[in-house]
CSV table of C-alpha atoms in Angstrom, one decimal:
chain,number,residue,atom,x,y,z
M,789,UNK,CA,-22.1,-30.5,-3.8
M,790,UNK,CA,-18.3,-29.9,-3.6
M,791,UNK,CA,-18.7,-26.2,-3.8
M,792,UNK,CA,-21.5,-26.3,-1.2
M,793,UNK,CA,-19.1,-28.2,1.2
M,794,UNK,CA,-16.3,-25.8,0.5
M,795,UNK,CA,-18.5,-22.8,1.3
M,796,UNK,CA,-19.6,-24.2,4.6
M,797,UNK,CA,-16.1,-25.3,5.6
M,798,UNK,CA,-14.9,-21.8,4.9
M,799,UNK,CA,-17.6,-20.3,7.2
M,800,UNK,CA,-16.6,-22.6,10.0
M,801,UNK,CA,-12.9,-21.9,9.6
M,802,UNK,CA,-13.5,-18.2,9.4
M,803,UNK,CA,-15.5,-18.0,12.6
M,804,UNK,CA,-12.9,-20.0,14.5
M,805,UNK,CA,-10.1,-17.8,13.2
M,806,UNK,CA,-11.8,-14.6,14.1
M,807,UNK,CA,-12.6,-15.8,17.6
M,808,UNK,CA,-8.9,-16.8,18.1
M,809,UNK,CA,-7.8,-13.5,16.7
M,810,UNK,CA,-9.5,-11.6,19.5
M,811,UNK,CA,-6.6,-12.7,21.8
M,812,UNK,CA,-3.9,-10.7,20.2
M,813,UNK,CA,-5.9,-7.5,20.5
M,814,UNK,CA,-5.5,-7.6,24.3
M,815,UNK,CA,-2.4,-6.3,26.1
M,816,UNK,CA,-0.9,-5.3,22.8
M,817,UNK,CA,1.8,-2.9,23.9
M,818,UNK,CA,3.2,-5.4,26.4
M,819,UNK,CA,3.1,-8.2,23.8
M,820,UNK,CA,5.0,-5.9,21.3
M,821,UNK,CA,7.8,-5.3,23.8
M,822,UNK,CA,8.1,-9.0,24.5
M,823,UNK,CA,8.2,-9.6,20.7
M,824,UNK,CA,11.1,-7.1,20.4
M,825,UNK,CA,13.2,-8.9,23.0
M,826,UNK,CA,12.5,-12.2,21.4
M,827,UNK,CA,13.7,-10.9,18.0
M,828,UNK,CA,16.8,-9.5,19.6
M,829,UNK,CA,17.6,-12.7,21.5
M,830,UNK,CA,17.2,-14.8,18.3
M,831,UNK,CA,19.6,-12.5,16.4
M,832,UNK,CA,22.3,-12.1,19.1
M,833,UNK,CA,24.9,-14.1,17.2
M,834,UNK,CA,24.4,-12.5,13.8
M,835,UNK,CA,26.8,-9.9,12.5
M,836,UNK,CA,24.3,-7.1,13.0
M,837,UNK,CA,23.6,-8.4,16.5
M,838,UNK,CA,27.2,-8.5,17.5
M,839,UNK,CA,27.9,-5.0,16.1
M,840,UNK,CA,24.9,-3.5,18.0
M,841,UNK,CA,25.5,-5.3,21.3
M,842,UNK,CA,22.3,-7.3,21.3
M,843,UNK,CA,23.7,-9.2,24.3
M,844,UNK,CA,23.0,-6.1,26.5
M,845,UNK,CA,19.5,-5.2,25.1
M,846,UNK,CA,16.9,-6.0,27.7
M,847,UNK,CA,14.2,-3.3,27.0
M,848,UNK,CA,12.8,-1.1,24.3
M,849,UNK,CA,15.0,1.8,25.7
M,850,UNK,CA,18.1,-0.3,25.4
M,851,UNK,CA,17.2,-1.2,21.8
M,852,UNK,CA,16.6,2.5,20.8
M,853,UNK,CA,19.9,3.5,22.3
M,854,UNK,CA,21.9,0.9,20.5
M,855,UNK,CA,20.1,0.5,17.2
M,856,UNK,CA,19.7,3.7,15.1
M,857,UNK,CA,16.9,4.2,12.6
M,858,UNK,CA,18.0,3.3,9.0
M,859,UNK,CA,16.5,3.2,5.5
M,860,UNK,CA,17.5,0.7,2.8
M,861,UNK,CA,20.8,2.5,2.3
M,862,UNK,CA,21.7,2.0,5.9
M,863,UNK,CA,21.1,-1.8,5.7
M,864,UNK,CA,22.5,-2.1,2.2
M,865,UNK,CA,26.0,-3.1,3.2
M,866,UNK,CA,24.6,-6.0,5.2
M,867,UNK,CA,22.2,-7.0,2.4
M,868,UNK,CA,25.1,-7.0,-0.1
M,869,UNK,CA,26.9,-9.6,2.1
M,870,UNK,CA,23.8,-11.7,2.2
M,871,UNK,CA,23.5,-11.5,-1.6
M,872,UNK,CA,27.0,-13.0,-1.8
M,873,UNK,CA,25.8,-16.1,0.1
M,874,UNK,CA,27.0,-15.1,3.6
M,875,UNK,CA,24.9,-16.5,6.5
M,876,UNK,CA,24.0,-15.0,9.9
M,877,UNK,CA,24.3,-11.4,8.8
M,878,UNK,CA,21.0,-9.7,9.7
M,879,UNK,CA,19.0,-12.8,10.7
M,880,UNK,CA,19.9,-16.4,11.5
M,881,UNK,CA,21.0,-18.4,8.4
M,882,UNK,CA,20.1,-17.0,5.0
M,883,UNK,CA,16.8,-15.6,3.8
M,884,UNK,CA,14.3,-17.9,2.2
M,885,UNK,CA,13.6,-15.2,-0.4
M,886,UNK,CA,14.6,-11.8,-1.6
M,887,UNK,CA,11.7,-9.7,-2.7
M,888,UNK,CA,13.0,-7.4,-5.4
M,889,UNK,CA,11.4,-3.9,-5.5
M,890,UNK,CA,12.1,-0.8,-7.5
M,891,UNK,CA,13.9,1.9,-5.6
M,892,UNK,CA,14.5,5.6,-6.4
M,893,UNK,CA,17.8,6.4,-4.8
M,894,UNK,CA,19.0,2.8,-4.3
M,895,UNK,CA,18.1,1.3,-7.7
M,896,UNK,CA,16.6,-2.2,-7.2
M,897,UNK,CA,16.1,-3.1,-3.5
M,898,UNK,CA,16.4,-6.7,-2.2
M,899,UNK,CA,14.2,-7.1,0.8
M,900,UNK,CA,15.0,-10.3,2.8
M,901,UNK,CA,12.1,-12.6,3.7
M,902,UNK,CA,13.1,-15.3,6.2
M,903,UNK,CA,11.5,-18.7,6.7
M,904,UNK,CA,9.9,-17.3,9.8
M,905,UNK,CA,8.6,-14.2,8.0
M,906,UNK,CA,7.1,-15.8,4.9
M,907,UNK,CA,4.2,-17.6,6.7
M,908,UNK,CA,3.0,-14.2,8.0
M,909,UNK,CA,2.8,-12.8,4.4
M,910,UNK,CA,0.3,-15.6,3.6
M,911,UNK,CA,-1.5,-15.4,7.0
M,912,UNK,CA,-2.2,-11.7,6.6
M,913,UNK,CA,-4.1,-12.1,3.4
M,914,UNK,CA,-5.8,-15.2,4.7
M,915,UNK,CA,-6.9,-13.5,7.9
M,916,UNK,CA,-8.4,-10.6,5.8
M,917,UNK,CA,-10.6,-13.1,4.0
M,918,UNK,CA,-11.6,-15.0,7.1
M,919,UNK,CA,-12.6,-11.7,8.9
M,920,UNK,CA,-14.7,-10.8,5.8
M,921,UNK,CA,-16.4,-14.2,5.7
M,922,UNK,CA,-17.2,-14.1,9.4
M,923,UNK,CA,-18.5,-10.5,9.3
M,924,UNK,CA,-20.6,-11.1,6.1
M,925,UNK,CA,-21.6,-14.6,7.3
M,926,UNK,CA,-21.3,-15.5,3.6
M,927,UNK,CA,-18.6,-17.4,1.7
M,928,UNK,CA,-20.3,-17.7,-1.6
M,929,UNK,CA,-17.2,-16.3,-3.4
M,930,UNK,CA,-15.2,-19.5,-2.8
M,931,UNK,CA,-17.5,-21.3,-5.3
M,932,UNK,CA,-16.4,-19.2,-8.2
M,933,UNK,CA,-13.2,-18.1,-9.9
M,934,UNK,CA,-10.6,-15.8,-8.3
M,935,UNK,CA,-8.1,-13.5,-10.0
M,936,UNK,CA,-5.0,-11.9,-8.5
M,937,UNK,CA,-3.5,-9.1,-10.7
M,938,UNK,CA,0.2,-9.5,-9.8
M,939,UNK,CA,3.8,-9.6,-11.0
M,940,UNK,CA,5.4,-12.6,-12.7
M,941,UNK,CA,5.9,-15.6,-10.5
M,942,UNK,CA,9.2,-16.4,-12.2
M,943,UNK,CA,12.0,-16.5,-9.6
M,944,UNK,CA,15.7,-16.3,-10.1
M,945,UNK,CA,18.4,-17.5,-7.7
M,946,UNK,CA,21.0,-15.4,-6.0
M,947,UNK,CA,23.5,-17.7,-4.1
M,948,UNK,CA,20.7,-20.1,-3.3
M,949,UNK,CA,18.1,-17.4,-2.4
M,950,UNK,CA,15.0,-17.4,-4.6
M,951,UNK,CA,14.4,-13.8,-5.8
M,952,UNK,CA,11.5,-12.1,-7.5
M,953,UNK,CA,8.6,-9.7,-6.9
M,954,UNK,CA,6.6,-10.3,-3.7
M,955,UNK,CA,3.4,-11.0,-5.5
M,956,UNK,CA,5.2,-13.6,-7.6
M,957,UNK,CA,6.7,-15.2,-4.5
M,958,UNK,CA,3.3,-15.3,-2.9
M,959,UNK,CA,1.9,-17.1,-6.0
M,960,UNK,CA,4.0,-20.1,-5.0
M,961,UNK,CA,2.3,-20.3,-1.6
M,962,UNK,CA,-1.4,-20.2,-2.6
M,963,UNK,CA,-3.1,-23.4,-1.2
M,964,UNK,CA,-4.0,-26.2,-3.6
M,965,UNK,CA,-7.7,-25.8,-2.8
M,966,UNK,CA,-7.6,-22.2,-4.1
M,967,UNK,CA,-5.3,-22.9,-7.1
M,968,UNK,CA,-8.1,-24.9,-8.8
M,969,UNK,CA,-10.2,-21.7,-8.8
M,970,UNK,CA,-7.5,-19.3,-9.6
M,971,UNK,CA,-7.0,-17.3,-12.7
M,972,UNK,CA,-5.1,-16.3,-14.9
M,973,UNK,CA,-3.1,-19.3,-16.1
M,974,UNK,CA,0.5,-19.7,-15.0
M,975,UNK,CA,1.6,-19.0,-18.5
M,976,UNK,CA,-0.3,-15.7,-18.7
M,977,UNK,CA,1.0,-14.7,-15.2
M,978,UNK,CA,4.6,-15.2,-16.6
M,979,UNK,CA,4.1,-12.4,-19.2
M,980,UNK,CA,6.3,-9.5,-18.3
M,981,UNK,CA,4.8,-6.8,-20.6
M,982,UNK,CA,1.9,-5.4,-18.5
M,983,UNK,CA,-0.5,-4.4,-21.4
M,984,UNK,CA,0.0,-7.7,-23.2
M,985,UNK,CA,-0.6,-9.5,-19.9
M,986,UNK,CA,-3.8,-7.6,-19.1
M,987,UNK,CA,-5.2,-8.2,-22.6
M,988,UNK,CA,-4.5,-11.9,-22.2
M,989,UNK,CA,-6.2,-11.9,-18.7
M,990,UNK,CA,-9.2,-10.3,-20.2
M,991,UNK,CA,-9.5,-13.1,-22.8
M,992,UNK,CA,-9.1,-15.8,-20.1
M,993,UNK,CA,-11.6,-14.3,-17.6
M,994,UNK,CA,-14.4,-12.6,-19.5
M,995,UNK,CA,-16.5,-15.8,-19.8
M,996,UNK,CA,-15.7,-17.1,-16.3
M,997,UNK,CA,-17.7,-17.0,-13.1
M,998,UNK,CA,-15.5,-14.4,-11.4
M,999,UNK,CA,-16.3,-13.9,-7.7
M,1000,UNK,CA,-13.1,-12.4,-6.2
M,1001,UNK,CA,-10.7,-10.0,-7.9
M,1002,UNK,CA,-7.5,-8.6,-6.2
M,1003,UNK,CA,-5.0,-6.0,-7.2
M,1004,UNK,CA,-4.0,-2.4,-6.7
M,1005,UNK,CA,-6.6,0.2,-7.8
M,1006,UNK,CA,-5.0,1.7,-10.9
M,1007,UNK,CA,-4.4,-1.8,-12.4
M,1008,UNK,CA,-7.9,-3.0,-11.4
M,1009,UNK,CA,-9.3,0.0,-13.3
M,1010,UNK,CA,-7.1,-0.8,-16.3
M,1011,UNK,CA,-8.4,-4.4,-16.3
M,1012,UNK,CA,-12.0,-3.3,-15.9
M,1013,UNK,CA,-11.8,-0.7,-18.6
M,1014,UNK,CA,-10.5,-3.2,-21.1
M,1015,UNK,CA,-13.3,-5.6,-20.1
M,1016,UNK,CA,-16.1,-3.0,-20.5
M,1017,UNK,CA,-14.7,-1.7,-23.8
M,1018,UNK,CA,-14.5,-5.3,-25.2
M,1019,UNK,CA,-17.9,-6.3,-24.0
M,1020,UNK,CA,-19.9,-3.1,-24.0
M,1021,UNK,CA,-21.2,-3.9,-20.5
M,1022,UNK,CA,-20.5,-2.9,-16.8
M,1023,UNK,CA,-18.4,-5.3,-14.8
M,1024,UNK,CA,-21.4,-6.6,-12.7
M,1025,UNK,CA,-23.1,-7.5,-16.0
M,1026,UNK,CA,-20.0,-9.4,-17.2
M,1027,UNK,CA,-19.5,-11.0,-13.7
M,1028,UNK,CA,-22.9,-11.0,-12.0
M,1029,UNK,CA,-21.6,-13.1,-9.1
M,1030,UNK,CA,-18.6,-10.9,-8.4
M,1031,UNK,CA,-18.8,-10.4,-4.6
M,1032,UNK,CA,-15.5,-9.1,-3.4
M,1033,UNK,CA,-12.5,-6.9,-4.4
M,1034,UNK,CA,-9.3,-7.1,-2.3
M,1035,UNK,CA,-7.1,-4.1,-2.8
M,1036,UNK,CA,-4.0,-2.5,-1.3
M,1037,UNK,CA,-0.8,-0.6,-2.1
M,1038,UNK,CA,-2.5,2.9,-2.2
M,1039,UNK,CA,-5.4,4.6,-0.6
M,1040,UNK,CA,-8.6,3.4,-2.3
M,1041,UNK,CA,-10.8,6.4,-1.7
M,1042,UNK,CA,-9.6,8.5,-4.7
M,1043,UNK,CA,-10.4,5.6,-7.0
M,1044,UNK,CA,-13.8,4.8,-5.5
M,1045,UNK,CA,-16.0,6.8,-7.8
M,1046,UNK,CA,-14.3,5.5,-10.9
M,1047,UNK,CA,-14.5,1.9,-9.6
M,1048,UNK,CA,-18.2,2.2,-8.8
M,1049,UNK,CA,-18.9,3.5,-12.3
M,1050,UNK,CA,-17.1,0.7,-13.9
M,1051,UNK,CA,-18.6,-1.9,-11.6
M,1052,UNK,CA,-22.2,-0.8,-12.1
M,1053,UNK,CA,-23.4,-2.6,-9.0
M,1054,UNK,CA,-22.6,-3.4,-5.5
M,1055,UNK,CA,-19.3,-5.2,-4.7
M,1056,UNK,CA,-17.7,-5.4,-1.3
M,1057,UNK,CA,-14.2,-4.0,-0.9
M,1058,UNK,CA,-11.5,-5.0,1.5
M,1059,UNK,CA,-8.4,-2.8,1.8
M,1060,UNK,CA,-5.1,-4.2,2.9
M,1061,UNK,CA,-1.6,-2.9,3.7
M,1062,UNK,CA,1.0,-5.4,2.5
M,1063,UNK,CA,4.6,-4.7,1.5
M,1064,UNK,CA,7.8,-6.7,0.8
M,1065,UNK,CA,8.8,-5.9,4.3
M,1066,UNK,CA,5.7,-7.5,5.9
M,1067,UNK,CA,1.9,-7.7,5.9
M,1068,UNK,CA,1.0,-4.9,8.3
M,1069,UNK,CA,-2.8,-4.4,8.4
M,1070,UNK,CA,-6.1,-5.1,6.8
M,1071,UNK,CA,-9.7,-4.0,7.0
M,1072,UNK,CA,-11.2,-6.4,9.4
M,1073,UNK,CA,-14.7,-4.9,9.0
M,1074,UNK,CA,-15.5,-4.1,5.4
M,1075,UNK,CA,-18.4,-1.8,6.5
M,1076,UNK,CA,-16.0,0.6,8.4
M,1077,UNK,CA,-12.9,2.5,7.5
M,1078,UNK,CA,-9.6,1.6,9.2
M,1079,UNK,CA,-7.1,-1.2,9.0
M,1080,UNK,CA,-6.4,-3.5,11.9
M,1081,UNK,CA,-2.7,-3.4,12.7
M,1082,UNK,CA,-1.2,-6.9,12.9
M,1083,UNK,CA,0.8,-6.7,16.1
M,1084,UNK,CA,1.4,-10.4,16.4
M,1085,UNK,CA,2.9,-11.1,13.0
M,1086,UNK,CA,6.7,-11.0,13.8
M,1087,UNK,CA,7.0,-7.2,13.5
M,1088,UNK,CA,7.8,-4.7,16.2
M,1089,UNK,CA,6.6,-1.2,15.4
M,1090,UNK,CA,7.9,2.2,16.3
M,1091,UNK,CA,6.4,5.5,15.3
M,1092,UNK,CA,8.1,8.9,14.7
M,1093,UNK,CA,5.8,12.0,14.7
M,1094,UNK,CA,6.0,13.1,11.1
M,1095,UNK,CA,7.0,16.7,12.0
M,1096,UNK,CA,10.1,15.2,13.8
M,1097,UNK,CA,11.0,12.7,11.1
M,1098,UNK,CA,14.6,13.2,9.9
M,1099,UNK,CA,15.6,15.1,13.1
M,1100,UNK,CA,18.4,13.5,15.1
M,1101,UNK,CA,16.3,14.1,18.2
M,1102,UNK,CA,13.1,12.6,16.8
M,1103,UNK,CA,11.1,10.6,19.4
M,1104,UNK,CA,10.7,6.9,18.8
M,1105,UNK,CA,7.3,6.0,20.1
M,1106,UNK,CA,5.7,2.6,20.7
M,1107,UNK,CA,2.0,1.7,20.7
M,1108,UNK,CA,1.5,2.8,24.3
M,1109,UNK,CA,2.6,6.3,23.3
M,1110,UNK,CA,0.7,7.0,20.1
M,1111,UNK,CA,-2.1,9.6,19.8
M,1112,UNK,CA,-5.2,9.4,17.6
M,1113,UNK,CA,-5.4,11.4,14.4
M,1114,UNK,CA,-1.7,12.2,14.3
M,1115,UNK,CA,0.7,11.3,11.4
M,1116,UNK,CA,3.6,9.0,12.2
M,1117,UNK,CA,6.5,7.7,10.1
M,1118,UNK,CA,6.3,3.9,10.4
M,1119,UNK,CA,9.5,2.1,11.7
M,1120,UNK,CA,9.8,-1.7,11.6
M,1121,UNK,CA,11.9,-4.4,13.2
M,1122,UNK,CA,11.1,-7.8,11.7
M,1123,UNK,CA,11.7,-11.5,12.0
M,1124,UNK,CA,13.4,-11.3,8.6
M,1125,UNK,CA,16.3,-9.1,9.9
M,1126,UNK,CA,15.1,-5.5,9.3
M,1127,UNK,CA,16.2,-3.5,12.3
M,1128,UNK,CA,14.6,-0.1,13.1
M,1129,UNK,CA,13.9,0.2,9.4
M,1130,UNK,CA,12.1,3.2,8.0
M,1131,UNK,CA,9.8,1.8,5.3
M,1132,UNK,CA,8.8,5.3,4.1
M,1133,UNK,CA,5.0,5.0,4.9
M,1134,UNK,CA,3.1,7.4,7.1
M,1135,UNK,CA,0.2,6.2,9.2
M,1136,UNK,CA,-2.5,7.7,11.3
M,1137,UNK,CA,-4.3,5.9,14.2
M,1138,UNK,CA,-8.1,6.2,14.3
M,1139,UNK,CA,-8.6,3.7,17.1
M,1140,UNK,CA,-6.7,2.2,20.0
M,1141,UNK,CA,-9.0,-0.7,21.0
M,1142,UNK,CA,-8.0,-2.4,18.8
M,1143,UNK,CA,-5.3,-0.5,17.1
M,1144,UNK,CA,-6.5,0.7,13.7
M,1145,UNK,CA,-4.7,2.8,11.2
M,1146,UNK,CA,-5.1,4.7,7.9
M,1147,UNK,CA,-2.2,5.0,5.5
M,1148,UNK,CA,-1.9,8.7,5.2
M,1149,UNK,CA,1.2,9.1,2.9
M,1150,UNK,CA,4.8,8.6,2.3
M,1151,UNK,CA,7.7,10.2,4.1
M,1152,UNK,CA,9.3,11.1,0.7
M,1153,UNK,CA,6.1,11.9,-1.1
M,1154,UNK,CA,5.1,15.3,0.0
M,1155,UNK,CA,5.1,18.9,-1.2
M,1156,UNK,CA,7.0,21.3,0.9
M,1157,UNK,CA,8.9,23.6,-1.5
M,1158,UNK,CA,7.7,26.5,0.7
M,1159,UNK,CA,7.7,24.9,4.1
M,1160,UNK,CA,4.1,23.7,4.0
M,1161,UNK,CA,4.7,20.0,4.2
M,1162,UNK,CA,1.5,18.9,2.5
M,1163,UNK,CA,1.0,15.1,2.7
M,1164,UNK,CA,-1.1,12.7,0.6
M,1165,UNK,CA,-3.8,12.3,3.2
M,1166,UNK,CA,-4.5,16.0,3.2
M,1167,UNK,CA,-4.7,16.3,-0.6
M,1168,UNK,CA,-6.8,13.2,-0.9
M,1169,UNK,CA,-9.3,14.4,1.7
M,1170,UNK,CA,-9.4,17.8,0.0
M,1171,UNK,CA,-10.2,16.3,-3.3
M,1172,UNK,CA,-12.9,14.1,-1.7
M,1173,UNK,CA,-14.6,17.1,-0.1
M,1174,UNK,CA,-14.4,19.2,-3.2
M,1175,UNK,CA,-16.0,16.4,-5.3
M,1176,UNK,CA,-19.0,16.4,-3.0
M,1177,UNK,CA,-19.6,20.1,-3.7
M,1178,UNK,CA,-18.7,20.0,-7.4
M,1179,UNK,CA,-19.7,16.7,-9.1
M,1180,UNK,CA,-16.9,15.5,-11.3
M,1181,UNK,CA,-14.8,12.4,-11.6
M,1182,UNK,CA,-11.0,12.1,-11.4
M,1183,UNK,CA,-9.0,9.2,-12.7
M,1184,UNK,CA,-5.6,10.3,-11.3
M,1185,UNK,CA,-3.7,13.4,-10.2
M,1186,UNK,CA,-0.2,14.7,-9.3
M,1187,UNK,CA,0.7,17.8,-7.3
M,1188,UNK,CA,4.0,19.7,-7.8
M,1189,UNK,CA,5.2,23.1,-6.8
M,1190,UNK,CA,5.8,25.9,-9.4
M,1191,UNK,CA,8.5,27.9,-7.7
M,1192,UNK,CA,9.4,30.1,-10.7
M,1193,UNK,CA,6.3,31.0,-12.6
M,1194,UNK,CA,6.5,33.2,-15.7
M,1195,UNK,CA,4.4,35.8,-13.8
M,1196,UNK,CA,2.9,36.3,-10.4
M,1197,UNK,CA,3.5,34.4,-7.1
M,1198,UNK,CA,4.6,30.8,-6.9
M,1199,UNK,CA,1.8,28.2,-6.6
M,1200,UNK,CA,0.9,24.5,-6.3
M,1201,UNK,CA,0.1,23.0,-9.7
M,1202,UNK,CA,-2.3,20.1,-9.8
M,1203,UNK,CA,-2.2,17.9,-12.9
M,1204,UNK,CA,-5.5,16.1,-13.1
M,1205,UNK,CA,-6.8,13.5,-15.5
M,1206,UNK,CA,-10.6,14.0,-15.3
M,1207,UNK,CA,-13.0,11.3,-16.3
M,1208,UNK,CA,-15.7,14.0,-16.1
M,1209,UNK,CA,-14.8,17.6,-15.7
M,1210,UNK,CA,-16.6,19.9,-13.2
M,1211,UNK,CA,-19.1,22.3,-14.8
M,1212,UNK,CA,-17.3,25.3,-13.3
M,1213,UNK,CA,-13.6,24.7,-13.2
M,1214,UNK,CA,-12.8,28.0,-11.5
M,1215,UNK,CA,-15.3,27.2,-8.7
M,1216,UNK,CA,-13.8,23.7,-8.4
M,1217,UNK,CA,-10.3,25.2,-8.2
M,1218,UNK,CA,-11.3,27.7,-5.5
M,1219,UNK,CA,-13.0,25.1,-3.4
M,1220,UNK,CA,-10.1,22.7,-3.7
M,1221,UNK,CA,-7.7,25.4,-2.6
M,1222,UNK,CA,-10.0,26.3,0.4
M,1223,UNK,CA,-10.3,22.6,1.3
M,1224,UNK,CA,-6.5,22.2,1.4
M,1225,UNK,CA,-6.2,25.4,3.5
M,1226,UNK,CA,-8.6,23.9,6.1
M,1227,UNK,CA,-6.4,20.8,6.4
M,1228,UNK,CA,-2.9,22.4,6.4
M,1229,UNK,CA,-2.4,25.5,8.4
M,1230,UNK,CA,1.1,26.1,6.9
M,1231,UNK,CA,-0.4,26.2,3.4
M,1232,UNK,CA,-3.2,28.5,4.7
M,1233,UNK,CA,-0.6,30.9,6.1
M,1234,UNK,CA,1.3,31.0,2.8
M,1235,UNK,CA,-1.8,31.8,0.9
M,1236,UNK,CA,-3.1,34.4,3.4
M,1237,UNK,CA,0.4,35.9,3.7
M,1238,UNK,CA,0.6,36.4,-0.1
M,1239,UNK,CA,3.6,34.0,-0.3
M,1240,UNK,CA,1.7,31.7,-2.6
M,1241,UNK,CA,-1.2,32.3,-5.0
M,1242,UNK,CA,-4.2,30.0,-5.3
M,1243,UNK,CA,-3.5,26.6,-6.8
M,1244,UNK,CA,-3.6,26.0,-10.5
M,1245,UNK,CA,-5.2,23.1,-12.2
M,1246,UNK,CA,-3.8,21.6,-15.5
M,1247,UNK,CA,-6.3,19.2,-17.0
M,1248,UNK,CA,-4.7,16.2,-18.8
M,1249,UNK,CA,-5.9,14.1,-21.7
M,1250,UNK,CA,-7.4,10.6,-21.0
M,1251,UNK,CA,-4.7,7.9,-20.2
M,1252,UNK,CA,-2.1,10.6,-19.5
M,1253,UNK,CA,-0.9,8.7,-16.4
M,1254,UNK,CA,-1.0,5.4,-18.2
M,1255,UNK,CA,1.2,6.8,-20.9
M,1256,UNK,CA,3.6,8.4,-18.4
M,1257,UNK,CA,4.0,5.1,-16.5
M,1258,UNK,CA,4.6,3.3,-19.8
M,1259,UNK,CA,7.3,5.8,-20.8
M,1260,UNK,CA,9.1,5.3,-17.5
M,1261,UNK,CA,8.9,1.5,-17.6
M,1262,UNK,CA,6.6,1.6,-14.5
M,1263,UNK,CA,3.5,0.1,-16.0
M,1264,UNK,CA,1.8,-2.7,-14.0
M,1265,UNK,CA,2.7,-4.8,-11.1
M,1266,UNK,CA,3.0,-2.9,-7.8
M,1267,UNK,CA,4.3,0.3,-9.5
M,1268,UNK,CA,2.6,3.5,-8.3
M,1269,UNK,CA,3.1,7.1,-9.5
M,1270,UNK,CA,3.7,9.5,-6.5
M,1271,UNK,CA,0.8,11.9,-6.1
M,1272,UNK,CA,3.0,14.5,-4.5
M,1273,UNK,CA,6.4,15.8,-5.4
M,1274,UNK,CA,8.9,18.4,-4.2
M,1275,UNK,CA,10.2,19.0,-7.8
M,1276,UNK,CA,9.0,19.2,-11.3
M,1277,UNK,CA,10.4,16.0,-12.7
M,1278,UNK,CA,7.0,14.2,-13.1
M,1279,UNK,CA,5.2,17.4,-13.7
M,1280,UNK,CA,7.3,18.3,-16.7
M,1281,UNK,CA,6.7,14.9,-18.2
M,1282,UNK,CA,3.0,15.2,-17.7
M,1283,UNK,CA,2.8,18.6,-19.4
M,1284,UNK,CA,3.0,17.0,-22.9
M,1285,UNK,CA,-0.4,15.4,-22.1
M,1286,UNK,CA,-2.3,18.5,-21.1
M,1287,UNK,CA,-5.6,19.3,-22.9
């Protein structure tokens, strides 16, 4: 009876929420500009606000003249002052949390989350579920158990600021009515070693009525593989009432075939776009591609055409300026004190009414050793098209340039961990090369101009990427291995795993 009531209450809440959400989709560019001015006015008296003359910012143009685009290194001096307990530096007061993330050039990053910003992290995930329930007209999953594959919820304190991984921070804000249905146990969630943790999660969940599972695709696959190996069954046989998977962090499409094989039955998928810096978008219609951009969640967005990114004259566009099917570097100004902050993600708009995006890559994850500037979206779409013509299954891949081959012209080298190899590897290779040439004219010019030779494929042993991640201390949590590189660092490490 209690579960029946919970399901019906969820349906009512979901429909009310979705109806209310229609309001923010109207007049969005104007609302975004108003939001920016509100953020600036709130932070006028902060150190950053005084140094950047916030008193005299009255428009987007004023803001863009006075506040330059920065990455984490640009804000790091301010964040270091906040870490020492100083208030009113980037935002009023001190942050409620620091979300600690792994950086490449900066070491560990400490992303501030204010008391104003934290509720939106929770609201983004909540809104994704409400939109799903309303669209599906079904909330059966609330009657079963739910699991969130996440980092440890253990928090440490830095001068009064609670600090930890974002997923661990969020764990402290899950409503009581969901906590009762939530797995794994708090004790298991506290385990730091990822493999030990997943083994324990398998033990705790395999006999439960799991209805919702959330996590990034590589670690969902790891969890599912351990379950299937232990039980000798597909996931839908183990969890017959599994209704929904919520995922994010990376593009889901390259993992789709493997996931479907492991699941062995129909499960709905919702893709989301969360980060320590904010919860940006989610799939509001699970039957269609595209993520609804959350323009009313305390974040002002700017967009730099990818081909201009890094140039001192790069245009800073707002929602009213964007074009469909173009790639833009995503720039954020948030109610946690990030100002004109380049997060490193690349997005592509596929709809303006409402604004819907695809995450098409990373500004630092591309291959351009020869001027081709190949991005993640292009390689993922190329793989997808090739797999339609040459049935195979790919667990993971990495693309790196080979600038100085032992013989012949330079080339792109693809390190691929196949679950199932194509019957004709040479035909697969040729088709994959042609698919990439169709999507990137610069690469096509390099091939046709005999600057590059056709790509090479280096097949890897099973679990090659798992072993690489483990060797680098990047196994589990929100860690992701870049699929594209401009150097051979990852490639040389993967070579030891070749077939």
